Amino acid sequence: MFAVFQQTISITAPVFVMLFLGLGLRRLGWIDAAFINTASALVFRATMPVLLFLGIVQADLKTALQPALIAYFIGATTVSFLLAWAWAHWRCPQEDRGVFVQGAFRGNNGIVGLALATSMYGDYGLAVGSVLAGVVIFCYNVLSIIVLAIYAPGVKSDFAAIVRSIVTNPLIIGVALAIPVAYWQLQLPEWLLTSAGYFAHMTLPLALICIGGTLSLAALRKSSSIALSSSLMKLVWLPLVTTLGAWLFGFRDADLAILFLYFASPTAAASYVMAREVGANHELAAAIIVISTLLAVITVNLGLLLMQAIGWV
């Protein structure tokens, strides 16, 4: 278990380094609001869609495709979304509900979840985790667009506008283009994949620097109770419900552990990028990411320890 703890630290520590780097650069005046706005838009509209495209294209869908596992994960994610939304109606002011819900159900599966699954289960964890992350990204983005469109001031919330937001969302377009390429194993030119990789590798550093540049102690204090509530839902209550459900549905050992790691991952950096893009409370989104990433070091390890103690994994 200590090895898993070390692995969790090694994955989350660089995230905090980049966050504090963004905070420091903003304090030094090396980046400003204009840079953050431009960089966030670049991540949302270009680098992150390319990153998602490459992640799916490079996964072996035919080998690692497990319909039951994927179906359960999508179903559990939808239930988590609805539970978080119901809780937000009681816990949050209306203007913050979309950000709260997104922070509570949208996990950092592509970074934290996948890395931990690979660390624990090697090639099997990498294959299953890659496919799981790729497929559910589509679900994450559709649900996020819906809830943000309803509550964000910069987005129209009628049905046609929501559908239009979904089909024109760059992240969804990236995933939709990647799935047929990966499934039929279409060969793309090596130079194109290498160039796309260079471009995509900017995604996480840029996103985290923008989040760090947005952070302030005053904003963190102002949103701390809502951010903590969303983080606890993301790391404790929803993983508890969904992992128990997975056990009741018959998932065991590696499959159950991988599901837990994905359910219990901290909030994804993409939630900040999307919140900022639609004019929602991006400071709250940043606070949720910071708090959930910090707490995940404790909650993920305690969850794995409990599951091992009762013989589930």
XYZ file of C-alpha atoms in Angstrom:
313
model
C 0.000 0.000 0.000
C 2.928 2.349 0.658
C 3.984 1.833 -2.958
C 0.533 2.938 -4.144
C 0.752 5.965 -1.844
C 4.113 6.900 -3.369
C 2.673 6.467 -6.858
C -0.283 8.726 -6.030
C 2.089 11.393 -4.723
C 4.304 11.119 -7.801
C 1.276 11.712 -10.046
C -0.371 14.532 -8.105
C 2.799 16.425 -7.077
C 3.620 17.630 -10.629
C 0.043 18.904 -10.904
C 0.615 21.127 -7.874
C 3.996 22.266 -9.186
C 2.333 23.551 -12.370
C -0.513 25.154 -10.392
C 1.902 27.055 -8.170
C 4.010 27.942 -11.197
C 0.960 29.618 -12.727
C 0.284 31.420 -9.452
C 3.903 32.585 -9.267
C 4.016 33.737 -12.887
C 0.850 35.780 -12.353
C 2.287 37.382 -9.203
C 5.509 38.241 -11.077
C 3.496 39.800 -13.879
C 4.908 37.403 -16.504
C 1.378 36.295 -17.407
C -1.809 38.323 -17.196
C -5.546 37.966 -17.703
C -5.196 38.344 -21.462
C -2.698 35.462 -21.601
C -4.926 33.271 -19.437
C -7.961 33.985 -21.638
C -6.037 33.216 -24.829
C -4.298 30.126 -23.475
C -7.534 28.716 -22.017
C -9.264 29.169 -25.364
C -6.342 27.475 -27.146
C -6.538 24.484 -24.793
C -10.301 24.117 -25.165
C -10.497 24.615 -28.916
C -7.291 22.963 -30.108
C -4.745 21.233 -27.863
C -7.161 19.250 -25.687
C -9.211 17.888 -28.632
C -5.936 16.734 -30.217
C -4.858 15.143 -26.926
C -8.148 13.237 -26.658
C -7.910 12.184 -30.313
C -4.412 10.754 -29.839
C -5.337 9.011 -26.586
C -8.130 7.076 -28.294
C -6.305 6.464 -31.582
C -3.341 4.949 -29.758
C -5.509 2.628 -27.620
C -6.157 -0.932 -28.782
C -9.959 -0.876 -28.824
C -10.414 -4.372 -30.257
C -8.250 -5.980 -27.572
C -9.337 -4.037 -24.501
C -12.966 -3.345 -25.373
C -15.151 -4.701 -22.544
C -18.786 -3.781 -23.197
C -20.018 -4.644 -19.698
C -17.321 -2.571 -18.007
C -17.871 0.398 -20.307
C -21.646 0.190 -20.010
C -21.472 0.143 -16.225
C -19.038 3.053 -16.128
C -21.215 5.188 -18.391
C -24.331 4.271 -16.392
C -22.610 4.987 -13.069
C -21.270 8.284 -14.400
C -24.780 9.316 -15.435
C -26.149 8.371 -12.009
C -23.303 10.320 -10.352
C -24.159 13.326 -12.501
C -27.830 13.175 -11.476
C -26.999 12.731 -7.782
C -24.579 15.656 -7.876
C -27.183 17.789 -9.632
C -29.830 16.915 -7.046
C -27.409 17.779 -4.227
C -26.461 21.061 -5.928
C -30.112 22.179 -5.879
C -29.985 22.039 -2.093
C -26.366 23.057 -1.493
C -25.464 25.709 -4.098
C -26.608 29.105 -5.290
C -28.123 28.776 -8.734
C -25.289 30.457 -10.628
C -22.720 27.964 -9.230
C -24.690 24.759 -9.723
C -23.235 23.898 -13.121
C -19.643 24.248 -11.892
C -20.422 22.311 -8.696
C -21.967 19.415 -10.628
C -19.161 19.247 -13.158
C -16.562 19.260 -10.389
C -18.387 16.516 -8.506
C -18.686 13.964 -11.320
C -15.957 14.712 -13.889
C -12.787 12.828 -12.972
C -9.185 13.217 -14.077
C -9.169 9.752 -15.624
C -6.764 10.498 -18.439
C -3.965 11.503 -16.039
C -4.483 10.246 -12.478
C -6.853 7.313 -13.063
C -4.955 5.858 -16.018
C -1.560 6.269 -14.367
C -2.684 4.489 -11.194
C -4.418 1.696 -13.140
C -1.236 1.136 -15.162
C 0.909 1.217 -12.025
C -1.205 -1.440 -10.315
C -2.073 -3.738 -13.228
C 0.535 -3.107 -15.914
C -0.441 -3.648 -19.553
C -3.934 -4.802 -18.595
C -4.552 -1.620 -16.617
C -3.172 0.495 -19.457
C -5.300 -1.171 -22.148
C -8.572 -1.252 -20.214
C -7.959 2.177 -18.700
C -7.216 3.819 -22.043
C -10.386 2.529 -23.657
C -12.466 3.348 -20.592
C -11.086 6.886 -20.452
C -11.566 7.451 -24.167
C -15.165 6.295 -24.296
C -16.347 8.038 -21.164
C -14.836 11.383 -22.209
C -17.721 11.659 -24.655
C -20.177 11.123 -21.800
C -18.369 13.634 -19.565
C -18.498 16.363 -22.160
C -22.134 15.868 -23.132
C -23.293 15.972 -19.505
C -21.039 18.939 -18.702
C -22.355 20.919 -21.651
C -25.932 20.260 -20.586
C -25.522 21.380 -16.978
C -23.305 24.358 -17.813
C -25.671 25.487 -20.562
C -28.539 25.531 -18.088
C -26.744 27.596 -15.444
C -23.935 29.495 -17.208
C -24.838 33.102 -18.059
C -22.979 33.022 -21.371
C -24.854 30.068 -22.887
C -28.402 29.773 -24.159
C -30.230 26.924 -22.470
C -33.010 26.034 -24.892
C -32.972 22.505 -26.345
C -31.716 23.522 -29.792
C -28.895 25.582 -28.281
C -27.824 22.688 -26.037
C -27.782 20.269 -28.980
C -25.804 22.781 -31.010
C -23.324 23.182 -28.119
C -22.854 19.409 -27.979
C -22.283 18.809 -31.689
C -19.952 21.813 -32.047
C -17.944 21.198 -28.865
C -14.272 20.738 -29.869
C -13.677 18.042 -27.233
C -16.578 15.938 -28.485
C -15.490 16.447 -32.096
C -12.002 15.201 -31.194
C -13.418 12.046 -29.589
C -15.927 11.431 -32.391
C -13.206 11.653 -35.054
C -10.893 9.333 -33.109
C -13.251 6.412 -32.477
C -13.560 5.168 -36.109
C -9.816 5.673 -36.670
C -9.017 3.564 -33.609
C -11.659 0.910 -34.237
C -10.630 0.222 -37.835
C -6.962 0.791 -36.970
C -6.474 3.285 -39.766
C -2.802 4.126 -40.239
C -2.015 7.822 -39.956
C 1.331 9.206 -41.173
C 4.006 9.016 -38.488
C 5.021 12.653 -39.048
C 1.408 13.713 -38.444
C 1.166 11.760 -35.178
C 4.499 13.161 -33.983
C 3.488 16.740 -34.781
C 0.098 16.223 -33.133
C 1.876 14.820 -30.080
C 4.050 17.934 -29.761
C 0.932 20.094 -29.955
C -1.105 17.951 -27.540
C 1.640 17.899 -24.903
C 0.995 21.591 -24.269
C -2.481 20.812 -22.932
C -1.889 19.919 -19.296
C 0.871 22.467 -18.560
C -1.099 25.296 -20.171
C -4.358 24.351 -18.460
C -2.726 24.047 -15.031
C -0.781 27.305 -15.415
C -4.052 29.059 -16.295
C -5.740 27.539 -13.242
C -2.847 28.626 -11.034
C -2.909 32.099 -12.550
C -6.587 32.383 -11.683
C -6.183 31.326 -8.044
C -6.227 33.838 -5.240
C -6.531 33.362 -1.495
C -9.588 35.613 -1.427
C -11.350 33.621 -4.138
C -10.348 30.347 -2.485
C -11.770 31.467 0.854
C -14.943 32.741 -0.793
C -15.677 29.445 -2.547
C -14.069 27.085 -0.022
C -17.263 25.586 1.448
C -18.851 24.892 -1.952
C -15.547 23.656 -3.402
C -14.997 21.352 -0.425
C -18.530 19.971 -0.708
C -18.061 19.249 -4.432
C -14.658 17.677 -3.762
C -15.996 15.391 -1.028
C -18.790 14.286 -3.337
C -16.211 13.567 -6.051
C -13.776 11.699 -3.810
C -15.927 10.033 -1.135
C -19.680 9.799 -1.603
C -19.977 9.087 -5.312
C -17.066 6.577 -5.402
C -18.647 4.809 -2.424
C -21.989 4.433 -4.207
C -20.594 3.532 -7.639
C -17.935 1.095 -6.382
C -20.478 -0.708 -4.214
C -22.745 -0.864 -7.250
C -19.906 -2.332 -9.331
C -19.356 -5.044 -6.709
C -23.070 -5.860 -6.684
C -22.980 -6.130 -10.489
C -20.257 -8.775 -10.193
C -17.052 -6.885 -10.955
C -14.064 -8.210 -8.995
C -10.292 -7.909 -8.621
C -8.550 -5.789 -11.298
C -11.764 -4.658 -13.014
C -13.284 -3.501 -9.717
C -10.075 -1.737 -8.683
C -9.786 0.066 -12.030
C -13.399 1.199 -11.771
C -12.740 2.508 -8.266
C -9.607 4.380 -9.368
C -11.572 6.068 -12.138
C -14.539 6.907 -9.907
C -12.236 8.255 -7.169
C -9.940 10.369 -9.357
C -9.834 14.095 -8.532
C -11.664 16.626 -10.672
C -10.286 17.025 -14.193
C -8.499 20.189 -15.305
C -10.843 20.225 -18.310
C -13.657 21.325 -15.985
C -11.898 24.658 -15.468
C -11.281 25.133 -19.190
C -14.922 24.446 -20.048
C -16.277 26.612 -17.206
C -14.163 29.537 -18.340
C -15.187 29.057 -21.973
C -18.909 29.404 -21.157
C -18.539 32.265 -18.686
C -19.260 30.224 -15.557
C -17.529 30.643 -12.164
C -14.057 29.501 -13.213
C -12.579 30.516 -9.842
C -14.826 27.961 -8.150
C -13.835 25.379 -10.776
C -10.153 26.061 -10.045
C -10.701 25.726 -6.293
C -12.457 22.362 -6.740
C -9.556 21.049 -8.818
C -6.980 22.132 -6.234
C -8.864 20.781 -3.206
C -9.855 17.474 -4.840
C -6.324 16.833 -6.122
C -4.899 17.418 -2.654
C -7.468 15.228 -0.883
C -7.215 12.428 -3.476
C -3.801 11.469 -2.093
C -5.606 10.398 1.090
C -8.964 9.137 -0.190
C -7.642 6.962 -3.041
C -5.212 5.151 -0.765
C -7.763 4.678 2.015
C -10.260 3.312 -0.507
C -7.769 0.780 -1.898
C -6.740 -0.236 1.630
C -10.376 -0.838 2.605
C -11.083 -2.844 -0.543
C -8.025 -5.012 0.067
C -8.974 -5.502 3.733
C -12.418 -6.866 2.850
C -11.051 -8.998 -0.008
C -12.619 -7.214 -2.965
C -9.327 -6.683 -4.815
